[in-house]
Amino acid sequence: LSPDCSFTCHYRCRALVQLDCSGPPGAGDEDDGNEQVLEKDTNVDEPSEWEKAELDQAQVEQRIKEYNSQINSNLFMSLNKDGSYTGFIKVQLKLVRPVSVPAAKRVPSLQAGRPHPQGVKRRTSFYLPKGTVKHLHILSHTRASEVIDALLRKFTVIDNPRKFALFERSEKDEQVYLRKLGDDEQPLRLRLLAGPSEKVLSFILKENETGEVNWDAFSLPELHNFLLILQREEEEHVRRLRHRYARCRQKMQEAL
């Protein structure tokens, strides 16, 4: 159990976890609550006008110069000889379900000096801490689906990539908007068009909630975990409802 982010895992899995939990306690809780209120549904299939812009080689070069002049770090974009360009994107992971990682243990033989020829394949599930962020160095033609694959590899997640989706987040008129990126959209191109401002554009990895959930794609341990999560969510929802009605009842009694 981490004292900073309350991340919990099995003691034998600690060596597999490579996360930065140095943030102050509860740093992201308030922001999450505000964002939940402000988020609005948008047309997930319709990019904004500036995202549809087509740039020629000279415009790309000029945009890269402007982008690099506006950032306060060494995460620059660079133009390649073939006309493509490379750069960094930052992705925040906001997952509410546990993810699965592999854990292979060799089983010792009952006879001394004769190791078992095969390993026992195991998988364990755990929650990624709130506010987990990862920087990726990608190409201009790197697709959103490839970004998802790269993120899963970084955290050694073995879940099906189709369970996840990459979203763009933007703020406008004190509202927060989310749009799911298509598999073939190019995040670095969007980053270049939007500029370095995180309010104008940022990337979030979330569960893919569109359509019916294919529960057959989940393993038995994952399904058991989901049942536990649903039970806890239901109990918390009931507790809040009872508390709200108790408050209303108390106010009425005080008025009487």
Tab-separated table of C-alpha atoms in Angstrom:
chain	number	residue	atom	x	y	z
A	1	LEU	CA	0.000	0.000	0.000
A	2	SER	CA	1.524	3.302	-1.120
A	3	PRO	CA	1.142	6.126	1.444
A	4	ASP	CA	0.831	8.696	-1.362
A	5	CYS	CA	-1.634	7.317	-3.897
A	6	SER	CA	-3.164	4.373	-1.951
A	7	PHE	CA	-2.135	1.997	-4.733
A	8	THR	CA	-2.381	-1.606	-3.520
A	9	CYS	CA	-0.941	-4.767	-4.997
A	10	HIS	CA	0.102	-8.264	-3.925
A	11	TYR	CA	3.491	-8.321	-2.231
A	12	ARG	CA	4.900	-10.707	-4.845
A	13	CYS	CA	3.855	-8.298	-7.621
A	14	ARG	CA	5.612	-5.222	-6.275
A	15	ALA	CA	8.664	-5.775	-8.460
A	16	LEU	CA	6.462	-5.739	-11.571
A	17	VAL	CA	4.963	-2.328	-10.849
A	18	GLN	CA	6.824	0.617	-12.372
A	19	LEU	CA	4.749	3.662	-11.443
A	20	ASP	CA	5.514	7.094	-10.072
A	21	CYS	CA	3.453	7.450	-6.897
A	22	SER	CA	5.280	10.485	-5.552
A	23	GLY	CA	2.357	12.890	-5.919
A	24	PRO	CA	0.721	14.417	-2.849
A	25	PRO	CA	-2.189	12.514	-1.283
A	26	GLY	CA	-5.500	13.217	-2.937
A	27	ALA	CA	-3.934	15.490	-5.558
A	28	GLY	CA	-6.274	14.407	-8.326
A	29	ASP	CA	-9.483	13.814	-6.402
A	30	GLU	CA	-10.827	17.352	-6.525
A	31	ASP	CA	-10.042	17.760	-10.200
A	32	ASP	CA	-11.755	14.474	-11.042
A	33	GLY	CA	-14.916	15.570	-9.281
A	34	ASN	CA	-15.040	18.894	-11.092
A	35	GLU	CA	-14.365	17.315	-14.449
A	36	GLN	CA	-17.143	14.786	-13.982
A	37	VAL	CA	-19.599	17.664	-13.621
A	38	LEU	CA	-18.244	19.631	-16.566
A	39	GLU	CA	-17.795	16.862	-19.135
A	40	LYS	CA	-20.276	16.906	-21.988
A	41	ASP	CA	-20.991	14.337	-24.657
A	42	THR	CA	-19.824	15.232	-28.129
A	43	ASN	CA	-20.093	13.646	-31.538
A	44	VAL	CA	-17.312	11.071	-31.355
A	45	ASP	CA	-17.169	10.802	-35.130
A	46	GLU	CA	-16.853	14.505	-35.908
A	47	PRO	CA	-13.477	16.241	-35.402
A	48	SER	CA	-13.402	19.994	-34.974
A	49	GLU	CA	-12.655	22.262	-37.931
A	50	TRP	CA	-8.992	22.857	-37.116
A	51	GLU	CA	-8.404	19.112	-36.885
A	52	LYS	CA	-9.499	18.729	-40.518
A	53	ALA	CA	-6.843	21.172	-41.744
A	54	GLU	CA	-4.425	19.832	-44.372
A	55	LEU	CA	-0.878	21.214	-44.176
A	56	ASP	CA	1.742	21.267	-46.897
A	57	GLN	CA	5.455	20.793	-46.198
A	58	ALA	CA	6.156	24.495	-45.623
A	59	GLN	CA	3.205	24.844	-43.254
A	60	VAL	CA	4.296	21.789	-41.283
A	61	GLU	CA	7.803	23.210	-40.902
A	62	GLN	CA	6.410	26.569	-39.744
A	63	ARG	CA	4.045	24.908	-37.273
A	64	ILE	CA	6.890	22.875	-35.794
A	65	LYS	CA	8.972	26.029	-35.283
A	66	GLU	CA	6.048	27.756	-33.581
A	67	TYR	CA	5.357	24.693	-31.432
A	68	ASN	CA	8.972	24.378	-30.266
A	69	SER	CA	9.130	28.079	-29.408
A	70	GLN	CA	6.136	27.741	-27.075
A	71	ILE	CA	7.207	24.805	-24.908
A	72	ASN	CA	9.241	25.043	-21.716
A	73	SER	CA	10.828	21.588	-21.895
A	74	ASN	CA	13.036	19.542	-24.181
A	75	LEU	CA	10.091	17.628	-25.648
A	76	PHE	CA	10.568	19.199	-29.067
A	77	MET	CA	9.171	18.126	-32.413
A	78	SER	CA	11.618	17.556	-35.245
A	79	LEU	CA	11.110	17.416	-38.995
A	80	ASN	CA	12.561	14.448	-40.877
A	81	LYS	CA	14.031	14.452	-44.381
A	82	ASP	CA	11.160	12.374	-45.758
A	83	GLY	CA	8.609	15.009	-44.676
A	84	SER	CA	7.399	13.174	-41.600
A	85	TYR	CA	8.054	14.485	-38.118
A	86	THR	CA	8.558	13.088	-34.634
A	87	GLY	CA	7.600	14.383	-31.225
A	88	PHE	CA	6.132	13.621	-27.828
A	89	ILE	CA	2.566	13.258	-26.626
A	90	LYS	CA	1.444	12.963	-23.030
A	91	VAL	CA	-1.343	10.517	-22.250
A	92	GLN	CA	-3.214	10.387	-18.953
A	93	LEU	CA	-4.579	6.985	-17.965
A	94	LYS	CA	-8.019	7.247	-16.387
A	95	LEU	CA	-9.086	3.633	-15.997
A	96	VAL	CA	-11.804	2.578	-13.576
A	97	ARG	CA	-11.368	-1.155	-14.119
A	98	PRO	CA	-8.365	-3.243	-13.067
A	99	VAL	CA	-5.797	-4.221	-15.707
A	100	SER	CA	-4.037	-7.571	-16.024
A	101	VAL	CA	-0.277	-8.144	-16.110
A	102	PRO	CA	1.617	-11.417	-16.523
A	103	ALA	CA	3.546	-13.119	-13.758
A	104	ALA	CA	5.573	-16.241	-14.674
A	105	LYS	CA	6.974	-18.375	-11.892
A	106	ARG	CA	9.095	-21.482	-12.386
A	107	VAL	CA	7.927	-24.386	-10.299
A	108	PRO	CA	10.831	-26.277	-8.689
A	109	SER	CA	10.969	-30.005	-9.227
A	110	LEU	CA	10.264	-32.363	-6.368
A	111	GLN	CA	13.605	-33.973	-7.099
A	112	ALA	CA	16.640	-31.880	-6.204
A	113	GLY	CA	18.788	-30.756	-9.109
A	114	ARG	CA	16.039	-31.272	-11.699
A	115	PRO	CA	14.243	-27.994	-12.415
A	116	HIS	CA	10.782	-28.161	-13.906
A	117	PRO	CA	11.064	-27.638	-17.663
A	118	GLN	CA	7.986	-25.435	-17.896
A	119	GLY	CA	6.864	-22.298	-16.114
A	120	VAL	CA	3.405	-21.773	-14.689
A	121	LYS	CA	1.727	-18.863	-16.461
A	122	ARG	CA	-0.124	-16.551	-14.150
A	123	ARG	CA	-1.843	-13.215	-14.448
A	124	THR	CA	-2.774	-10.742	-11.801
A	125	SER	CA	-5.110	-7.755	-11.873
A	126	PHE	CA	-4.605	-4.403	-10.188
A	127	TYR	CA	-5.778	-0.789	-10.442
A	128	LEU	CA	-3.559	1.844	-12.010
A	129	PRO	CA	-3.249	4.859	-9.683
A	130	LYS	CA	-5.304	7.940	-10.497
A	131	GLY	CA	-3.459	10.503	-12.545
A	132	THR	CA	-0.966	8.070	-14.088
A	133	VAL	CA	0.703	9.884	-17.003
A	134	LYS	CA	3.013	8.575	-19.722
A	135	HIS	CA	5.010	10.437	-22.380
A	136	LEU	CA	5.422	8.667	-25.716
A	137	HIS	CA	7.831	9.551	-28.527
A	138	ILE	CA	5.965	8.850	-31.758
A	139	LEU	CA	5.940	9.618	-35.486
A	140	SER	CA	3.506	11.869	-37.311
A	141	HIS	CA	1.926	8.833	-38.972
A	142	THR	CA	1.578	6.823	-35.736
A	143	ARG	CA	-2.083	5.866	-35.395
A	144	ALA	CA	-4.232	6.053	-32.255
A	145	SER	CA	-4.511	2.255	-32.138
A	146	GLU	CA	-0.696	2.003	-32.160
A	147	VAL	CA	-0.497	4.492	-29.278
A	148	ILE	CA	-2.846	2.260	-27.264
A	149	ASP	CA	-0.696	-0.788	-28.043
A	150	ALA	CA	2.449	1.094	-26.977
A	151	LEU	CA	0.884	2.195	-23.679
A	152	LEU	CA	-0.206	-1.343	-22.866
A	153	ARG	CA	3.305	-2.620	-23.591
A	154	LYS	CA	4.837	0.088	-21.371
A	155	PHE	CA	2.786	-1.136	-18.419
A	156	THR	CA	2.981	-4.834	-19.483
A	157	VAL	CA	-0.823	-4.972	-19.683
A	158	ILE	CA	-2.014	-8.121	-21.422
A	159	ASP	CA	-5.670	-7.164	-21.807
A	160	ASN	CA	-7.147	-6.960	-25.297
A	161	PRO	CA	-6.347	-3.489	-26.753
A	162	ARG	CA	-9.937	-3.286	-28.029
A	163	LYS	CA	-11.037	-2.845	-24.402
A	164	PHE	CA	-9.445	0.617	-24.430
A	165	ALA	CA	-9.885	3.818	-26.423
A	166	LEU	CA	-7.867	7.010	-26.822
A	167	PHE	CA	-9.785	10.228	-26.218
A	168	GLU	CA	-8.958	13.857	-26.841
A	169	ARG	CA	-9.932	16.291	-24.112
A	170	SER	CA	-10.446	20.021	-24.650
A	171	GLU	CA	-11.733	22.952	-22.618
A	172	LYS	CA	-13.964	25.619	-24.111
A	173	ASP	CA	-16.254	28.161	-22.462
A	174	GLU	CA	-15.582	26.620	-19.038
A	175	GLN	CA	-16.765	23.237	-20.290
A	176	VAL	CA	-14.776	20.053	-20.813
A	177	TYR	CA	-15.318	18.092	-24.018
A	178	LEU	CA	-14.229	14.554	-24.836
A	179	ARG	CA	-14.015	12.910	-28.239
A	180	LYS	CA	-12.969	9.362	-28.946
A	181	LEU	CA	-10.257	9.122	-31.590
A	182	GLY	CA	-10.679	6.769	-34.481
A	183	ASP	CA	-8.159	3.954	-34.840
A	184	ASP	CA	-6.476	5.618	-37.844
A	185	GLU	CA	-6.270	9.164	-36.454
A	186	GLN	CA	-2.774	10.529	-35.847
A	187	PRO	CA	-2.307	11.949	-32.318
A	188	LEU	CA	0.965	13.772	-33.067
A	189	ARG	CA	-0.652	15.599	-35.977
A	190	LEU	CA	-3.464	16.690	-33.644
A	191	ARG	CA	-0.864	17.803	-31.107
A	192	LEU	CA	0.888	19.913	-33.738
A	193	LEU	CA	-2.341	21.509	-34.966
A	194	ALA	CA	-3.526	22.299	-31.441
A	195	GLY	CA	-0.192	23.532	-30.112
A	196	PRO	CA	1.332	22.601	-26.756
A	197	SER	CA	-1.532	23.860	-24.545
A	198	GLU	CA	-3.070	21.042	-22.507
A	199	LYS	CA	-6.327	23.008	-22.210
A	200	VAL	CA	-6.697	23.167	-25.969
A	201	LEU	CA	-5.931	19.468	-26.379
A	202	SER	CA	-4.820	16.592	-24.179
A	203	PHE	CA	-5.001	12.819	-24.544
A	204	ILE	CA	-6.661	10.347	-22.180
A	205	LEU	CA	-6.751	6.553	-22.242
A	206	LYS	CA	-10.083	5.215	-21.002
A	207	GLU	CA	-12.150	2.093	-21.272
A	208	ASN	CA	-13.875	1.668	-24.611
A	209	GLU	CA	-17.489	2.165	-23.597
A	210	THR	CA	-19.108	2.301	-27.029
A	211	GLY	CA	-21.630	-0.394	-27.881
A	212	GLU	CA	-22.345	-3.553	-25.962
A	213	VAL	CA	-19.605	-4.972	-23.780
A	214	ASN	CA	-18.290	-8.301	-25.053
A	215	TRP	CA	-18.054	-10.070	-21.705
A	216	ASP	CA	-16.823	-13.264	-23.385
A	217	ALA	CA	-13.536	-11.460	-24.111
A	218	PHE	CA	-12.710	-11.247	-20.384
A	219	SER	CA	-11.026	-13.941	-18.318
A	220	LEU	CA	-12.638	-15.500	-15.255
A	221	PRO	CA	-10.475	-13.515	-12.770
A	222	GLU	CA	-11.406	-10.284	-14.553
A	223	LEU	CA	-15.104	-11.125	-14.448
A	224	HIS	CA	-14.875	-11.906	-10.731
A	225	ASN	CA	-13.147	-8.571	-10.189
A	226	PHE	CA	-15.868	-6.750	-12.107
A	227	LEU	CA	-18.554	-8.389	-9.967
A	228	LEU	CA	-16.757	-7.177	-6.844
A	229	ILE	CA	-16.468	-3.688	-8.304
A	230	LEU	CA	-20.168	-3.610	-9.190
A	231	GLN	CA	-21.046	-4.732	-5.678
A	232	ARG	CA	-18.913	-1.982	-4.140
A	233	GLU	CA	-20.334	0.646	-6.494
A	234	GLU	CA	-23.868	-0.457	-5.681
A	235	GLU	CA	-23.210	-0.349	-1.942
A	236	GLU	CA	-21.667	3.128	-2.229
A	237	HIS	CA	-24.578	4.376	-4.337
A	238	VAL	CA	-27.114	3.043	-1.826
A	239	ARG	CA	-25.151	4.601	1.040
A	240	ARG	CA	-25.184	8.014	-0.636
A	241	LEU	CA	-28.899	7.795	-1.396
A	242	ARG	CA	-29.714	6.887	2.183
A	243	HIS	CA	-27.529	9.712	3.451
A	244	ARG	CA	-29.240	12.235	1.154
A	245	TYR	CA	-32.730	11.173	2.187
A	246	ALA	CA	-31.722	11.170	5.844
A	247	ARG	CA	-30.522	14.768	5.455
A	248	CYS	CA	-33.782	15.782	3.789
A	249	ARG	CA	-35.781	14.082	6.516
A	250	GLN	CA	-33.736	15.852	9.183
A	251	LYS	CA	-34.271	19.264	7.552
A	252	MET	CA	-38.019	18.670	7.343
A	253	GLN	CA	-38.167	17.638	11.005
A	254	GLU	CA	-36.224	20.762	11.977
A	255	ALA	CA	-38.648	22.898	10.000
A	256	LEU	CA	-41.609	21.218	11.718
